mmCIF file of C-alpha atoms in Angstrom:
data_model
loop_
_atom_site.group_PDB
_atom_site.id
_atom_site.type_symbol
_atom_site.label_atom_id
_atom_site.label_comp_id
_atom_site.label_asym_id
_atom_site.label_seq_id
_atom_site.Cartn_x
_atom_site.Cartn_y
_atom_site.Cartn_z
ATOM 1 C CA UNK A 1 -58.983 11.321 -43.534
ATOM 2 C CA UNK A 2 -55.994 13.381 -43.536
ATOM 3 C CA UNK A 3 -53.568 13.827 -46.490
ATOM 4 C CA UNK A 4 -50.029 15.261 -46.605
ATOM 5 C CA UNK A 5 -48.407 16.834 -49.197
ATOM 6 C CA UNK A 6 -44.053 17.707 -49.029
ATOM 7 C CA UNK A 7 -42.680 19.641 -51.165
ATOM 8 C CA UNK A 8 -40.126 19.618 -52.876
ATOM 9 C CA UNK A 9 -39.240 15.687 -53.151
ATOM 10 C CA UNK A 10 -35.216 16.786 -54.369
ATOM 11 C CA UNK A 11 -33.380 20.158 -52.759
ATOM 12 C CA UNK A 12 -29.936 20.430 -53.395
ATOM 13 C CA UNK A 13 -28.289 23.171 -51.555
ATOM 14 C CA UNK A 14 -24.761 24.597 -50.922
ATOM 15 C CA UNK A 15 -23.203 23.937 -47.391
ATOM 16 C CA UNK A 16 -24.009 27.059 -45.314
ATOM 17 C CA UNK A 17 -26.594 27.450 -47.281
ATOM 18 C CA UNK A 18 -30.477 27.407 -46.011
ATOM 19 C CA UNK A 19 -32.871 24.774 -46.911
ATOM 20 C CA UNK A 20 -36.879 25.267 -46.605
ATOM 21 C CA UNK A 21 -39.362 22.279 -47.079
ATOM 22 C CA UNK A 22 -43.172 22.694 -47.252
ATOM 23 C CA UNK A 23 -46.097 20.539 -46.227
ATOM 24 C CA UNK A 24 -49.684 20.990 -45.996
ATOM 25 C CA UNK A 25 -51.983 19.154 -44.717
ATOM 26 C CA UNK A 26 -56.247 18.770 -45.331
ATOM 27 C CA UNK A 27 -57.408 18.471 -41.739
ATOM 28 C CA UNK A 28 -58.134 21.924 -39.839
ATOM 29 C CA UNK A 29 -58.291 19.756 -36.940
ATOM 30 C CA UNK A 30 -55.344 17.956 -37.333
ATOM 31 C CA UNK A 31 -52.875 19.127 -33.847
ATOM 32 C CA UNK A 32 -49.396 17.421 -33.730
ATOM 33 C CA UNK A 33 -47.031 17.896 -37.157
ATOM 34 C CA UNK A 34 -43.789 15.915 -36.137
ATOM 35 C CA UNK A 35 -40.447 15.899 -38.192
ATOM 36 C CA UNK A 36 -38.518 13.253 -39.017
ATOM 37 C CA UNK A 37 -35.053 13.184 -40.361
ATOM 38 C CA UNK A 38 -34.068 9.511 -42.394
ATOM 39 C CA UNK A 39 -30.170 8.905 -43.117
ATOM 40 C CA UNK A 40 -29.600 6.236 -45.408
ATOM 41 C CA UNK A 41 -30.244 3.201 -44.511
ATOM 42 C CA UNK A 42 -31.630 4.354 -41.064
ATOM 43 C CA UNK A 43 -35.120 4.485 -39.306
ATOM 44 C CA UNK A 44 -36.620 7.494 -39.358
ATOM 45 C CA UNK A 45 -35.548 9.779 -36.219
ATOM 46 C CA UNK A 46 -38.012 12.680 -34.703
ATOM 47 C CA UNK A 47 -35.433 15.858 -35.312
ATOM 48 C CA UNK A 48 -38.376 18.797 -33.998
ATOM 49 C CA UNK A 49 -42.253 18.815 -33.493
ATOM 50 C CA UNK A 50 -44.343 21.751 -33.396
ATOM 51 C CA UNK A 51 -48.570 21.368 -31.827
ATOM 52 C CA UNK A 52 -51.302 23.782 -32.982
ATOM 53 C CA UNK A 53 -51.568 26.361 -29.899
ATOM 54 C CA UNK A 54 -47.507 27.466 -31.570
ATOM 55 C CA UNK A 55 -46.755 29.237 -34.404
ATOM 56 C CA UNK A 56 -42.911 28.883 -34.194
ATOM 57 C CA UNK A 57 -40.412 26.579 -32.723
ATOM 58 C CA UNK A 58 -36.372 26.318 -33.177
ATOM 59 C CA UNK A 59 -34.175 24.690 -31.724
ATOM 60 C CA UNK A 60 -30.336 25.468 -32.605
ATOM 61 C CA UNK A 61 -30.163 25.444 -36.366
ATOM 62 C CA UNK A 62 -33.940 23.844 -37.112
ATOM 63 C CA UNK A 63 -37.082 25.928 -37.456
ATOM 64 C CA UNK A 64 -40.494 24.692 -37.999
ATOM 65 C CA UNK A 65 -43.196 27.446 -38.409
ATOM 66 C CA UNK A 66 -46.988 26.407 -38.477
ATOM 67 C CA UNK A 67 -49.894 28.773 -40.739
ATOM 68 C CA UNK A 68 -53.072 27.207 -39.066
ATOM 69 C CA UNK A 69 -55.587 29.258 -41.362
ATOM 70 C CA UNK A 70 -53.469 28.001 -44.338
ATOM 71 C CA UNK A 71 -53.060 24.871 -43.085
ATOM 72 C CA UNK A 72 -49.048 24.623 -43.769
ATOM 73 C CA UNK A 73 -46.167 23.788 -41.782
ATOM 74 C CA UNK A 74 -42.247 24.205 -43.111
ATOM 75 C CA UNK A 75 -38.778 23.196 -41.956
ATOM 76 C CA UNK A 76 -36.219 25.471 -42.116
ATOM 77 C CA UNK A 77 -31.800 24.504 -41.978
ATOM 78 C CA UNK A 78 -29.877 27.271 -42.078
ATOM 79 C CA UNK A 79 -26.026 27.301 -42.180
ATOM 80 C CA UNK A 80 -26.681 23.132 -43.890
ATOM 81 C CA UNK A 81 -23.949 20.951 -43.414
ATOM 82 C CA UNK A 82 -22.377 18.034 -44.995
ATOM 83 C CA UNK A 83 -24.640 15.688 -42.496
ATOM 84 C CA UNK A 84 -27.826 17.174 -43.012
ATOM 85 C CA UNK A 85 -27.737 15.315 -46.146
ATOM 86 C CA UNK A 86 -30.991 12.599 -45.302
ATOM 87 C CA UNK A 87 -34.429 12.392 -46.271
ATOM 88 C CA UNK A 88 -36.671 14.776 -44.135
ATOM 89 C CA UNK A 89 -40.486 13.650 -43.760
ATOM 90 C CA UNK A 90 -43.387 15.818 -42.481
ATOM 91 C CA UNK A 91 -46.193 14.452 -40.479
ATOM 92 C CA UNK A 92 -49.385 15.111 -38.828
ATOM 93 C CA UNK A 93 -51.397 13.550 -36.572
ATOM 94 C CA UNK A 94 -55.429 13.370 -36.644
ATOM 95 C CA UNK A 95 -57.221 14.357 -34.383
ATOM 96 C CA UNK A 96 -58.490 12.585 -31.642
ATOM 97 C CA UNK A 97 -56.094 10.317 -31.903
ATOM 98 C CA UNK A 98 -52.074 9.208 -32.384
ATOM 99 C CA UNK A 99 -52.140 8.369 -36.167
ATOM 100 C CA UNK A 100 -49.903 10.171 -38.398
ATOM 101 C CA UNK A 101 -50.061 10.644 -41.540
ATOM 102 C CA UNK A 102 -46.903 11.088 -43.139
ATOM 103 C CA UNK A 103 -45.471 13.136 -46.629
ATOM 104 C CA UNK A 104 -43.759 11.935 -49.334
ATOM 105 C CA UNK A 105 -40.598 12.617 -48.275
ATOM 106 C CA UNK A 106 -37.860 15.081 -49.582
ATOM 107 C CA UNK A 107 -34.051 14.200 -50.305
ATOM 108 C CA UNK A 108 -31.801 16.744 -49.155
ATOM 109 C CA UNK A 109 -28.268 17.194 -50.774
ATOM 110 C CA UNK A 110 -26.149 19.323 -48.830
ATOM 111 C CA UNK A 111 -22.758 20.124 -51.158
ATOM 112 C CA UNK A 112 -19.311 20.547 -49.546
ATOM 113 C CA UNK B 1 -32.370 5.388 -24.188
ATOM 114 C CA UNK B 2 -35.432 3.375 -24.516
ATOM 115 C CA UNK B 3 -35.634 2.041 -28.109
ATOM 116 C CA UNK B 4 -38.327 -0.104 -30.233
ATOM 117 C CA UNK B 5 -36.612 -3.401 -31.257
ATOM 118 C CA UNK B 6 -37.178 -5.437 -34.465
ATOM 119 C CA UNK B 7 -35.960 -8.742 -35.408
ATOM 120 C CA UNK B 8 -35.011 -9.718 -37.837
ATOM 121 C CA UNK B 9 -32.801 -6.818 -38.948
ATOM 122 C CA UNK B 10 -32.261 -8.633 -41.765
ATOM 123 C CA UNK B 11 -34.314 -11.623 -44.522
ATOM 124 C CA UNK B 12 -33.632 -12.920 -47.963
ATOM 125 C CA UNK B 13 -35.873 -16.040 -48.466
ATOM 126 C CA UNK B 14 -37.619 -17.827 -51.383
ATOM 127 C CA UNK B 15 -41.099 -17.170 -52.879
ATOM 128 C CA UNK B 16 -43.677 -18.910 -50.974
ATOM 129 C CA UNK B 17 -42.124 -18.672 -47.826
ATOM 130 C CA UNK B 18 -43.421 -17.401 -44.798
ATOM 131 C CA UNK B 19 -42.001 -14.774 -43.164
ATOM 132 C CA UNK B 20 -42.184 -13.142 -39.628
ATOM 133 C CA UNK B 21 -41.350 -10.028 -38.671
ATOM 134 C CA UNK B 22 -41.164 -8.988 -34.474
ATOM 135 C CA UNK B 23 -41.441 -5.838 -32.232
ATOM 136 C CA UNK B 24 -40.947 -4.982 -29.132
ATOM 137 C CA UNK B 25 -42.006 -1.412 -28.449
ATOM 138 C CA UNK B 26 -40.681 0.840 -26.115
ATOM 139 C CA UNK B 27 -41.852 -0.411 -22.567
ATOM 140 C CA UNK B 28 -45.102 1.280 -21.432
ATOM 141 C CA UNK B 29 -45.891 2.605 -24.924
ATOM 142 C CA UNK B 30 -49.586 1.742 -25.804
ATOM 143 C CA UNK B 31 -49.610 2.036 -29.869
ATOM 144 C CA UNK B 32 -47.639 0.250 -32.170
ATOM 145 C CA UNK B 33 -48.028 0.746 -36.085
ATOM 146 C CA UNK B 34 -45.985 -1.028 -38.936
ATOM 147 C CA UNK B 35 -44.962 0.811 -42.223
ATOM 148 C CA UNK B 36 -43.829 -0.437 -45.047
ATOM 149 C CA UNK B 37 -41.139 1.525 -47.178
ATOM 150 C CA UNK B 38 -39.433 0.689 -50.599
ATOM 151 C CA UNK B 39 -36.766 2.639 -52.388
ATOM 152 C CA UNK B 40 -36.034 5.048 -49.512
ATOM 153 C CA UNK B 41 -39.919 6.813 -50.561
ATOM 154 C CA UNK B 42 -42.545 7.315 -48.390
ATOM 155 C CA UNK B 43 -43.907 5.519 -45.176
ATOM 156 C CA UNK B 44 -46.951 3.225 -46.089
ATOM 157 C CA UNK B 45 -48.835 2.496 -42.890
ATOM 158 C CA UNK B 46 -50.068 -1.326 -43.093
ATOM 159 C CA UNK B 47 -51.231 -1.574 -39.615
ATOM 160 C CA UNK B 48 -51.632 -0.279 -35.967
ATOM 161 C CA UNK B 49 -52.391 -0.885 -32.655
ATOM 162 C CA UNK B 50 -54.201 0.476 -29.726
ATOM 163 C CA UNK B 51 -53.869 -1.163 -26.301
ATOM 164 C CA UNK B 52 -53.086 -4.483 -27.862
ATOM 165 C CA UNK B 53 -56.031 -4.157 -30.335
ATOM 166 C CA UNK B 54 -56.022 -3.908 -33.956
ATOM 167 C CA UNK B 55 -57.266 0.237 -34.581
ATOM 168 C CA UNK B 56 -56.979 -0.334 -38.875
ATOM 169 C CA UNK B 57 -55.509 -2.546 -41.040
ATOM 170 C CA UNK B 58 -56.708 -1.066 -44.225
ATOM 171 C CA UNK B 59 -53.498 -0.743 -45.808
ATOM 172 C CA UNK B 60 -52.124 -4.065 -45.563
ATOM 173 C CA UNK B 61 -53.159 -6.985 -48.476
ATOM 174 C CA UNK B 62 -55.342 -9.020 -46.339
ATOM 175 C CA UNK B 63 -54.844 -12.208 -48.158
ATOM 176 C CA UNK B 64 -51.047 -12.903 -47.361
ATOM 177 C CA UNK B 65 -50.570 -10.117 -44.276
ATOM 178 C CA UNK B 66 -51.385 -9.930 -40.797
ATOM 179 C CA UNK B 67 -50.676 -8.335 -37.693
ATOM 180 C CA UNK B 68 -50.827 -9.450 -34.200
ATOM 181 C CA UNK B 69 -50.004 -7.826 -31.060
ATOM 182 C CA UNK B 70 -50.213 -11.334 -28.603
ATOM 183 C CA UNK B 71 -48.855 -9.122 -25.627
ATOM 184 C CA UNK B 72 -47.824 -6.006 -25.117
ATOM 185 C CA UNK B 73 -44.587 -6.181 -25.581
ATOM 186 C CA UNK B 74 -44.393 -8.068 -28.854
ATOM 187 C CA UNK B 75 -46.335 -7.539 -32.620
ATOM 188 C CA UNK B 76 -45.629 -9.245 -35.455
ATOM 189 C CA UNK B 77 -46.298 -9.237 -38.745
ATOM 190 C CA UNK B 78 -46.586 -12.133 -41.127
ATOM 191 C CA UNK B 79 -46.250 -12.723 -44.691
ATOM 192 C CA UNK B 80 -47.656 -15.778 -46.058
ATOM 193 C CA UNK B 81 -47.204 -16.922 -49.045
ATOM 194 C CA UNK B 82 -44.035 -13.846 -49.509
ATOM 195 C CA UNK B 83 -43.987 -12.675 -52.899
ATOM 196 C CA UNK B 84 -41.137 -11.084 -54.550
ATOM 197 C CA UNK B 85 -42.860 -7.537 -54.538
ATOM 198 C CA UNK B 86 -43.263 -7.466 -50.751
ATOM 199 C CA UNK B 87 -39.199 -6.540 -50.396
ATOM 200 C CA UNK B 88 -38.537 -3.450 -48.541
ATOM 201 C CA UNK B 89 -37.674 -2.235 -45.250
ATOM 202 C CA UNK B 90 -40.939 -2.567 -42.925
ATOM 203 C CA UNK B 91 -40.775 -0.618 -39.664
ATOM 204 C CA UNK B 92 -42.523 -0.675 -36.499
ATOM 205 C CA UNK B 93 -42.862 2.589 -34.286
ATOM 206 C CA UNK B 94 -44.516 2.893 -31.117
ATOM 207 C CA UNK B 95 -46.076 5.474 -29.130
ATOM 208 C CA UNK B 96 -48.519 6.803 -26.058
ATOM 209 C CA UNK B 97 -51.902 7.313 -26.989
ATOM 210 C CA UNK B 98 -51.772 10.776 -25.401
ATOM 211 C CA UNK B 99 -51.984 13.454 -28.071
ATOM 212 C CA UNK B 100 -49.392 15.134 -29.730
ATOM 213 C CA UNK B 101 -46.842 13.315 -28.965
ATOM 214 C CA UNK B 102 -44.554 11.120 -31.592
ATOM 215 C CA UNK B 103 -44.050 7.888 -33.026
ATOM 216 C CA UNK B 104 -40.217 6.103 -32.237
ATOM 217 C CA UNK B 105 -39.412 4.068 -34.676
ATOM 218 C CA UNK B 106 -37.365 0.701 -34.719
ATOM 219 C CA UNK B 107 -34.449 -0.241 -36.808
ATOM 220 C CA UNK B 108 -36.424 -1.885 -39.500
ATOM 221 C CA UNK B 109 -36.670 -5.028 -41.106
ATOM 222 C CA UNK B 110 -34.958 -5.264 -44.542
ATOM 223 C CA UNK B 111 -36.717 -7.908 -46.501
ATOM 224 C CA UNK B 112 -35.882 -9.657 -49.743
ATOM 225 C CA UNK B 113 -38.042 -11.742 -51.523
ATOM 226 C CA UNK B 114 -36.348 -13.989 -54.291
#
């Protein structure tokens, strides 16, 4: 089945600063890599999704590119703020189907 | 805004105890899964649904677990006999079974096991 690696689990980064994280994932089939964006003590909120016919997507301050011959995705923040500070999980969904498989998780710090 | 709704939000009980968990996912949404996450790390899938029947349950302990989906707008989850290591925050997110298309997730369930 599919497997996701996130990298890296900690980034601390300077407000107005960018922040990148990396996944990849095992499946070449795999079609769907969601984002998710966890504040603490929240549930887990879809922030941007990107499918496998796309190699770029943004939407205001939030990138998410996709390498389909590498088989890696990545989120990038620019100009971070204050409340960007969350835990930020990659996904992607097998194929054929609806289940996602999620990454670790990494913990942004964004400092004022 | 349609939202997936878990109750309780909130459960401190004893050892031994059973304990349900409920969802009701977002109205017309066809898959329902339940994760299980400790310590703010990753999301543990125990369990999901498609169309009201169990798809995999391969990641839930199968002698104190299960998951039931008696309509479509309610799952469940049980714990019997709880044990003190089950505590953490189990959430239940549903979705279409169209692809490529996400998961919503409820508020979660914040469990503690004494």
């Amino acid at each position: 089945g599919e497997n996701v690696e996130q990298h890296p689990s900690t980034l601390s980064v300077q407000e107005g600063d960018s922040a990148v994280i990396k996944c990849t994932y095992s499946d070449s089939a795999s079609n769907y890599f969601p984002w998710y964006k966890q504040e603490l003590g929240k549930r887990p909120q879809l922030i941007i999704d990107i499918r496998s016919n796309v190699g770029e997507k943004k939407d205001q301050r939030i990138a998410v590119t996709l390498n389909k011959t590498a088989k890696h995705f990545s989120l990038h923040i620019t100009e971070t703020q204050p409340e960007d500070s969350a835990v930020y999980f990659c996904a992607a969904t097998e194929p054929g189907g609806f289940k996602t498989i999620f990454g670790a998780g990494t913990r942004l710090f964004v400092k004022a | 805004d349609a939202r997936v709704t878990q109750t309780p939000r909130h459960k401190v009980t004893e050892m031994g105890q059973e304990v349900t968990m409920r969802c009701q996912p977002i109205l017309g949404h066809n898959t329902v899964f339940w994760y299980r996450q400790t310590m703010m790390q990753g999301l543990e899938l125990l369990a999901y649904f498609r169309n009201r029947a169990p798809l995999d349950d391969s990641g839930m302990p199968k002698d104190r677990f299960s998951a039931e989906m008696p309509d479509a707008t309610l799952a469940t989850l049980k714990i019997q006999p709880s044990e003190p290591r089950d505590s953490a925050v189990y959430f239940c997110a549903s979705g279409l079974d169209i692809r490529m298309q996400p998961q919503h997730f409820g508020d979660g369930t914040r469990l503690s096991i004494l």
